[in-house]
Amino acid sequence: MRVSGVLRLLALIFALVTTWIFIRSYVSLDMKTIRLPRWLAGFSSAKKIRVVKTKCGLSKPCPNDFFAFKISSGAANVVGPTVCFENLVIMSPVKNNVGRGLNIALVNGTTGMVLTQKYFDMYSGDIKLLEKFLQEIPEGALVLVASYDDPGTKMNDETRKLLSSLGSSYAKQLGFRDSWVFLGAKNLKDKSPFEQFLKNNPGTNKYDGWPELLELEGCVPRKVF
């Protein structure tokens, strides 16, 4: 029994000494820091997830010879629309340069430089102002459009024709409180692939009196039009 007791005591002492050596190896009491073993540090770094930032917060980055854009329509008559191009927010409620109706930004299709941005009240505004603006869009300009609240009450045949010539498939049916986001260009031969439209419908509207907001994002090639 005495021998077994001595062996137990030696085993306990050995365990305590081993534990103390381990602690001294990886813990610096003076610096109050813990040094992880190399294998544990490697495991920790392997778990890191690389986050790729994209222009305008797109779901995936665009190729080098493409422009990135994202257009969000307004939410009912509460939250205004947002237009982003090449990571530059051109129009937004934060910038305080959006308004009820159609919010339109023009961008040089080759350089990506912003040419102008304006909004047109389509409920009680002067439709002639929009007609003049659309007629004077320069060749080679990209046209980014976002609706807010009501984009269609003042719409007439001439403005529908001009918007259709930019590549829109839905300008001819745009009406009261519809949601619409669009990217096109002047004298586009084919219909633009960058467009979304939701009709104001009491049976399907997400908001009381308005359809849900729309988001349009993508990569447009330089000089695509």
mmCIF file of C-alpha atoms in Angstrom:
data_model
loop_
_atom_site.group_PDB
_atom_site.id
_atom_site.type_symbol
_atom_site.label_atom_id
_atom_site.label_comp_id
_atom_site.label_asym_id
_atom_site.label_seq_id
_atom_site.Cartn_x
_atom_site.Cartn_y
_atom_site.Cartn_z
ATOM 1 C CA MET A 1 0.000 0.000 0.000
ATOM 2 C CA ARG A 2 2.870 2.337 0.774
ATOM 3 C CA VAL A 3 4.378 1.750 -2.669
ATOM 4 C CA SER A 4 1.078 2.436 -4.445
ATOM 5 C CA GLY A 5 0.610 5.598 -2.406
ATOM 6 C CA VAL A 6 4.036 6.868 -3.395
ATOM 7 C CA LEU A 7 3.317 6.120 -7.057
ATOM 8 C CA ARG A 8 0.057 8.067 -6.898
ATOM 9 C CA LEU A 9 1.847 11.013 -5.318
ATOM 10 C CA LEU A 10 4.537 10.953 -8.028
ATOM 11 C CA ALA A 11 1.866 10.792 -10.764
ATOM 12 C CA LEU A 12 0.071 13.785 -9.251
ATOM 13 C CA ILE A 13 3.325 15.763 -9.031
ATOM 14 C CA PHE A 14 4.168 14.878 -12.637
ATOM 15 C CA ALA A 15 0.719 16.025 -13.825
ATOM 16 C CA LEU A 16 1.020 19.321 -11.969
ATOM 17 C CA VAL A 17 4.520 19.990 -13.324
ATOM 18 C CA THR A 18 3.425 19.156 -16.900
ATOM 19 C CA THR A 19 0.427 21.473 -16.636
ATOM 20 C CA TRP A 20 2.594 24.284 -15.270
ATOM 21 C CA ILE A 21 5.109 23.897 -18.106
ATOM 22 C CA PHE A 22 2.273 24.066 -20.682
ATOM 23 C CA ILE A 23 0.841 27.206 -19.121
ATOM 24 C CA ARG A 24 4.263 28.858 -18.962
ATOM 25 C CA SER A 25 4.839 28.023 -22.643
ATOM 26 C CA TYR A 26 1.670 29.662 -23.986
ATOM 27 C CA VAL A 27 0.661 32.260 -21.422
ATOM 28 C CA SER A 28 2.644 35.410 -20.708
ATOM 29 C CA LEU A 29 1.569 36.682 -17.326
ATOM 30 C CA ASP A 30 3.593 39.887 -17.691
ATOM 31 C CA MET A 31 2.078 40.857 -21.077
ATOM 32 C CA LYS A 32 -1.376 39.520 -20.167
ATOM 33 C CA THR A 33 -1.627 37.883 -23.574
ATOM 34 C CA ILE A 34 -2.206 34.329 -24.695
ATOM 35 C CA ARG A 35 -0.097 32.727 -27.420
ATOM 36 C CA LEU A 36 -1.958 30.037 -29.275
ATOM 37 C CA PRO A 37 -0.123 26.935 -30.470
ATOM 38 C CA ARG A 38 0.804 27.072 -34.153
ATOM 39 C CA TRP A 39 -1.635 24.351 -35.106
ATOM 40 C CA LEU A 40 -4.495 26.170 -33.360
ATOM 41 C CA ALA A 41 -3.583 29.525 -34.935
ATOM 42 C CA GLY A 42 -3.527 27.898 -38.355
ATOM 43 C CA PHE A 43 -6.966 26.435 -37.765
ATOM 44 C CA SER A 44 -8.275 29.860 -36.761
ATOM 45 C CA SER A 45 -6.923 31.600 -39.867
ATOM 46 C CA ALA A 46 -8.333 28.867 -42.107
ATOM 47 C CA LYS A 47 -11.808 29.695 -40.806
ATOM 48 C CA LYS A 48 -11.592 33.318 -41.982
ATOM 49 C CA ILE A 49 -13.993 34.108 -44.830
ATOM 50 C CA ARG A 50 -12.828 36.496 -47.509
ATOM 51 C CA VAL A 51 -15.401 39.212 -48.199
ATOM 52 C CA VAL A 52 -15.272 40.664 -51.713
ATOM 53 C CA LYS A 53 -16.583 44.223 -51.928
ATOM 54 C CA THR A 54 -18.408 45.075 -55.132
ATOM 55 C CA LYS A 55 -19.343 48.395 -56.701
ATOM 56 C CA CYS A 56 -22.828 49.563 -55.723
ATOM 57 C CA GLY A 57 -23.121 46.463 -53.525
ATOM 58 C CA LEU A 58 -23.811 44.123 -56.455
ATOM 59 C CA SER A 59 -24.194 40.411 -55.757
ATOM 60 C CA LYS A 60 -21.070 39.761 -57.855
ATOM 61 C CA PRO A 61 -18.335 41.992 -59.332
ATOM 62 C CA CYS A 62 -18.426 43.193 -62.932
ATOM 63 C CA PRO A 63 -15.660 42.514 -65.492
ATOM 64 C CA ASN A 64 -13.116 45.288 -66.037
ATOM 65 C CA ASP A 65 -14.725 46.482 -69.281
ATOM 66 C CA PHE A 66 -18.197 46.760 -67.751
ATOM 67 C CA PHE A 67 -19.949 49.427 -65.685
ATOM 68 C CA ALA A 68 -21.693 48.396 -62.456
ATOM 69 C CA PHE A 69 -25.079 49.874 -61.600
ATOM 70 C CA LYS A 70 -27.973 49.463 -59.198
ATOM 71 C CA ILE A 71 -31.343 51.232 -59.379
ATOM 72 C CA SER A 72 -33.974 51.048 -56.637
ATOM 73 C CA SER A 73 -37.460 52.480 -57.034
ATOM 74 C CA GLY A 74 -39.182 54.358 -54.260
ATOM 75 C CA ALA A 75 -41.132 52.539 -51.559
ATOM 76 C CA ALA A 76 -44.711 53.855 -51.735
ATOM 77 C CA ASN A 77 -44.550 57.617 -51.049
ATOM 78 C CA VAL A 78 -42.313 57.210 -47.997
ATOM 79 C CA VAL A 79 -38.786 56.217 -49.061
ATOM 80 C CA GLY A 80 -37.295 57.750 -52.184
ATOM 81 C CA PRO A 81 -35.393 55.905 -54.916
ATOM 82 C CA THR A 82 -31.634 55.359 -55.235
ATOM 83 C CA VAL A 83 -29.476 55.379 -58.360
ATOM 84 C CA CYS A 84 -25.895 54.085 -58.105
ATOM 85 C CA PHE A 85 -23.375 53.872 -60.959
ATOM 86 C CA GLU A 86 -19.782 52.623 -60.664
ATOM 87 C CA ASN A 87 -20.007 52.850 -56.859
ATOM 88 C CA LEU A 88 -21.158 56.471 -57.025
ATOM 89 C CA VAL A 89 -24.601 57.181 -55.562
ATOM 90 C CA ILE A 90 -25.984 59.713 -58.047
ATOM 91 C CA MET A 91 -29.464 60.122 -56.562
ATOM 92 C CA SER A 92 -30.884 59.111 -53.179
ATOM 93 C CA PRO A 93 -32.996 60.362 -50.255
ATOM 94 C CA VAL A 94 -29.774 60.944 -48.305
ATOM 95 C CA LYS A 95 -28.470 63.269 -51.022
ATOM 96 C CA ASN A 96 -31.883 64.977 -51.002
ATOM 97 C CA ASN A 97 -32.049 65.112 -54.804
ATOM 98 C CA VAL A 98 -34.997 62.787 -55.534
ATOM 99 C CA GLY A 99 -38.681 63.568 -55.889
ATOM 100 C CA ARG A 100 -42.139 62.262 -56.717
ATOM 101 C CA GLY A 101 -42.445 60.997 -60.280
ATOM 102 C CA LEU A 102 -39.540 59.956 -62.493
ATOM 103 C CA ASN A 103 -35.957 60.278 -61.261
ATOM 104 C CA ILE A 104 -33.520 60.220 -64.174
ATOM 105 C CA ALA A 105 -29.706 60.236 -64.339
ATOM 106 C CA LEU A 106 -27.652 60.526 -67.524
ATOM 107 C CA VAL A 107 -24.187 58.976 -67.704
ATOM 108 C CA ASN A 108 -21.591 59.000 -70.481
ATOM 109 C CA GLY A 109 -21.655 55.480 -71.903
ATOM 110 C CA THR A 110 -17.929 55.488 -72.666
ATOM 111 C CA THR A 111 -16.288 57.258 -69.745
ATOM 112 C CA GLY A 112 -18.891 56.637 -67.043
ATOM 113 C CA MET A 113 -18.992 60.345 -66.158
ATOM 114 C CA VAL A 114 -22.277 61.601 -64.755
ATOM 115 C CA LEU A 115 -23.812 64.169 -67.106
ATOM 116 C CA THR A 116 -26.877 65.273 -65.134
ATOM 117 C CA GLN A 117 -29.663 64.118 -62.837
ATOM 118 C CA LYS A 118 -33.214 65.421 -62.480
ATOM 119 C CA TYR A 119 -36.646 64.394 -61.247
ATOM 120 C CA PHE A 120 -39.986 65.186 -62.860
ATOM 121 C CA ASP A 121 -43.276 65.397 -60.969
ATOM 122 C CA MET A 122 -45.618 63.113 -62.881
ATOM 123 C CA TYR A 123 -48.680 63.890 -60.762
ATOM 124 C CA SER A 124 -48.974 67.682 -60.872
ATOM 125 C CA GLY A 125 -45.856 68.795 -62.778
ATOM 126 C CA ASP A 126 -45.399 70.123 -66.317
ATOM 127 C CA ILE A 127 -45.014 67.182 -68.727
ATOM 128 C CA LYS A 128 -43.392 69.489 -71.293
ATOM 129 C CA LEU A 129 -40.303 69.650 -69.067
ATOM 130 C CA LEU A 130 -39.870 65.887 -69.310
ATOM 131 C CA GLU A 131 -40.485 65.923 -73.064
ATOM 132 C CA LYS A 132 -37.774 68.537 -73.575
ATOM 133 C CA PHE A 133 -35.346 66.644 -71.350
ATOM 134 C CA LEU A 134 -35.850 63.371 -73.220
ATOM 135 C CA GLN A 135 -35.522 65.041 -76.614
ATOM 136 C CA GLU A 136 -32.177 66.570 -75.646
ATOM 137 C CA ILE A 137 -30.495 63.402 -74.352
ATOM 138 C CA PRO A 138 -27.113 63.237 -76.137
ATOM 139 C CA GLU A 139 -25.995 60.295 -78.256
ATOM 140 C CA GLY A 140 -24.034 57.683 -76.335
ATOM 141 C CA ALA A 141 -25.596 58.539 -72.978
ATOM 142 C CA LEU A 142 -26.911 55.877 -70.640
ATOM 143 C CA VAL A 143 -30.294 56.691 -69.098
ATOM 144 C CA LEU A 144 -31.057 55.409 -65.596
ATOM 145 C CA VAL A 145 -34.659 55.803 -64.407
ATOM 146 C CA ALA A 146 -36.358 55.125 -61.052
ATOM 147 C CA SER A 147 -39.998 55.739 -60.192
ATOM 148 C CA TYR A 148 -41.272 57.184 -56.924
ATOM 149 C CA ASP A 149 -44.868 57.450 -55.689
ATOM 150 C CA ASP A 150 -46.582 58.178 -59.029
ATOM 151 C CA PRO A 151 -44.714 57.982 -62.358
ATOM 152 C CA GLY A 152 -47.640 57.842 -64.766
ATOM 153 C CA THR A 153 -50.506 60.296 -64.217
ATOM 154 C CA LYS A 154 -49.067 63.009 -66.487
ATOM 155 C CA MET A 155 -47.668 60.554 -69.033
ATOM 156 C CA ASN A 156 -48.726 61.277 -72.630
ATOM 157 C CA ASP A 157 -48.153 59.653 -76.010
ATOM 158 C CA GLU A 158 -45.078 61.724 -76.788
ATOM 159 C CA THR A 159 -43.229 60.877 -73.566
ATOM 160 C CA ARG A 160 -44.164 57.218 -73.926
ATOM 161 C CA LYS A 161 -42.740 57.245 -77.448
ATOM 162 C CA LEU A 162 -39.519 58.909 -76.307
ATOM 163 C CA LEU A 163 -39.056 56.479 -73.425
ATOM 164 C CA SER A 164 -39.738 53.543 -75.728
ATOM 165 C CA SER A 165 -37.028 54.786 -78.080
ATOM 166 C CA LEU A 166 -34.587 54.441 -75.175
ATOM 167 C CA GLY A 167 -35.314 50.706 -75.141
ATOM 168 C CA SER A 168 -38.192 50.503 -72.672
ATOM 169 C CA SER A 169 -40.744 47.703 -73.020
ATOM 170 C CA TYR A 170 -43.139 49.104 -70.409
ATOM 171 C CA ALA A 171 -43.269 52.868 -71.036
ATOM 172 C CA LYS A 172 -46.459 52.476 -73.086
ATOM 173 C CA GLN A 173 -48.356 50.998 -70.124
ATOM 174 C CA LEU A 174 -46.819 53.013 -67.285
ATOM 175 C CA GLY A 175 -49.622 54.373 -65.103
ATOM 176 C CA PHE A 176 -50.703 55.748 -61.745
ATOM 177 C CA ARG A 177 -48.493 54.556 -58.857
ATOM 178 C CA ASP A 178 -46.773 51.822 -60.841
ATOM 179 C CA SER A 179 -43.211 50.779 -59.861
ATOM 180 C CA TRP A 180 -40.565 51.019 -62.578
ATOM 181 C CA VAL A 181 -36.766 50.863 -62.862
ATOM 182 C CA PHE A 182 -34.945 51.044 -66.177
ATOM 183 C CA LEU A 183 -31.584 51.527 -67.891
ATOM 184 C CA GLY A 184 -31.469 52.372 -71.593
ATOM 185 C CA ALA A 185 -29.898 54.667 -74.164
ATOM 186 C CA LYS A 186 -30.967 57.031 -76.915
ATOM 187 C CA ASN A 187 -32.093 55.460 -80.211
ATOM 188 C CA LEU A 188 -31.589 51.920 -78.937
ATOM 189 C CA LYS A 189 -32.334 49.510 -81.784
ATOM 190 C CA ASP A 190 -33.411 46.639 -79.535
ATOM 191 C CA LYS A 191 -35.242 46.521 -76.233
ATOM 192 C CA SER A 192 -33.075 47.019 -73.162
ATOM 193 C CA PRO A 193 -32.471 43.924 -71.001
ATOM 194 C CA PHE A 194 -32.301 46.163 -67.943
ATOM 195 C CA GLU A 195 -35.888 46.889 -66.880
ATOM 196 C CA GLN A 196 -38.409 45.876 -64.210
ATOM 197 C CA PHE A 197 -42.048 46.872 -63.895
ATOM 198 C CA LEU A 198 -44.894 46.258 -61.425
ATOM 199 C CA LYS A 199 -48.465 47.384 -62.033
ATOM 200 C CA ASN A 200 -50.396 49.116 -59.278
ATOM 201 C CA ASN A 201 -52.910 46.453 -58.310
ATOM 202 C CA PRO A 202 -54.970 46.580 -55.064
ATOM 203 C CA GLY A 203 -55.048 42.784 -54.992
ATOM 204 C CA THR A 204 -51.269 42.322 -55.108
ATOM 205 C CA ASN A 205 -49.833 45.584 -53.757
ATOM 206 C CA LYS A 206 -47.342 45.153 -50.935
ATOM 207 C CA TYR A 207 -47.996 48.633 -49.546
ATOM 208 C CA ASP A 208 -51.358 50.308 -49.052
ATOM 209 C CA GLY A 209 -51.971 51.740 -52.516
ATOM 210 C CA TRP A 210 -48.555 50.959 -54.018
ATOM 211 C CA PRO A 211 -46.733 47.877 -55.323
ATOM 212 C CA GLU A 212 -43.463 46.840 -53.695
ATOM 213 C CA LEU A 213 -40.202 48.607 -54.513
ATOM 214 C CA LEU A 214 -38.039 47.224 -57.297
ATOM 215 C CA GLU A 215 -34.275 46.733 -57.473
ATOM 216 C CA LEU A 216 -32.395 46.460 -60.744
ATOM 217 C CA GLU A 217 -28.684 45.706 -60.793
ATOM 218 C CA GLY A 218 -26.234 44.558 -63.411
ATOM 219 C CA CYS A 219 -23.127 45.080 -65.513
ATOM 220 C CA VAL A 220 -23.416 47.079 -68.712
ATOM 221 C CA PRO A 221 -20.566 46.944 -71.280
ATOM 222 C CA ARG A 222 -18.871 50.167 -72.246
ATOM 223 C CA LYS A 223 -20.223 51.431 -75.556
ATOM 224 C CA VAL A 224 -22.836 48.655 -75.483
ATOM 225 C CA PHE A 225 -25.338 50.979 -77.128
#
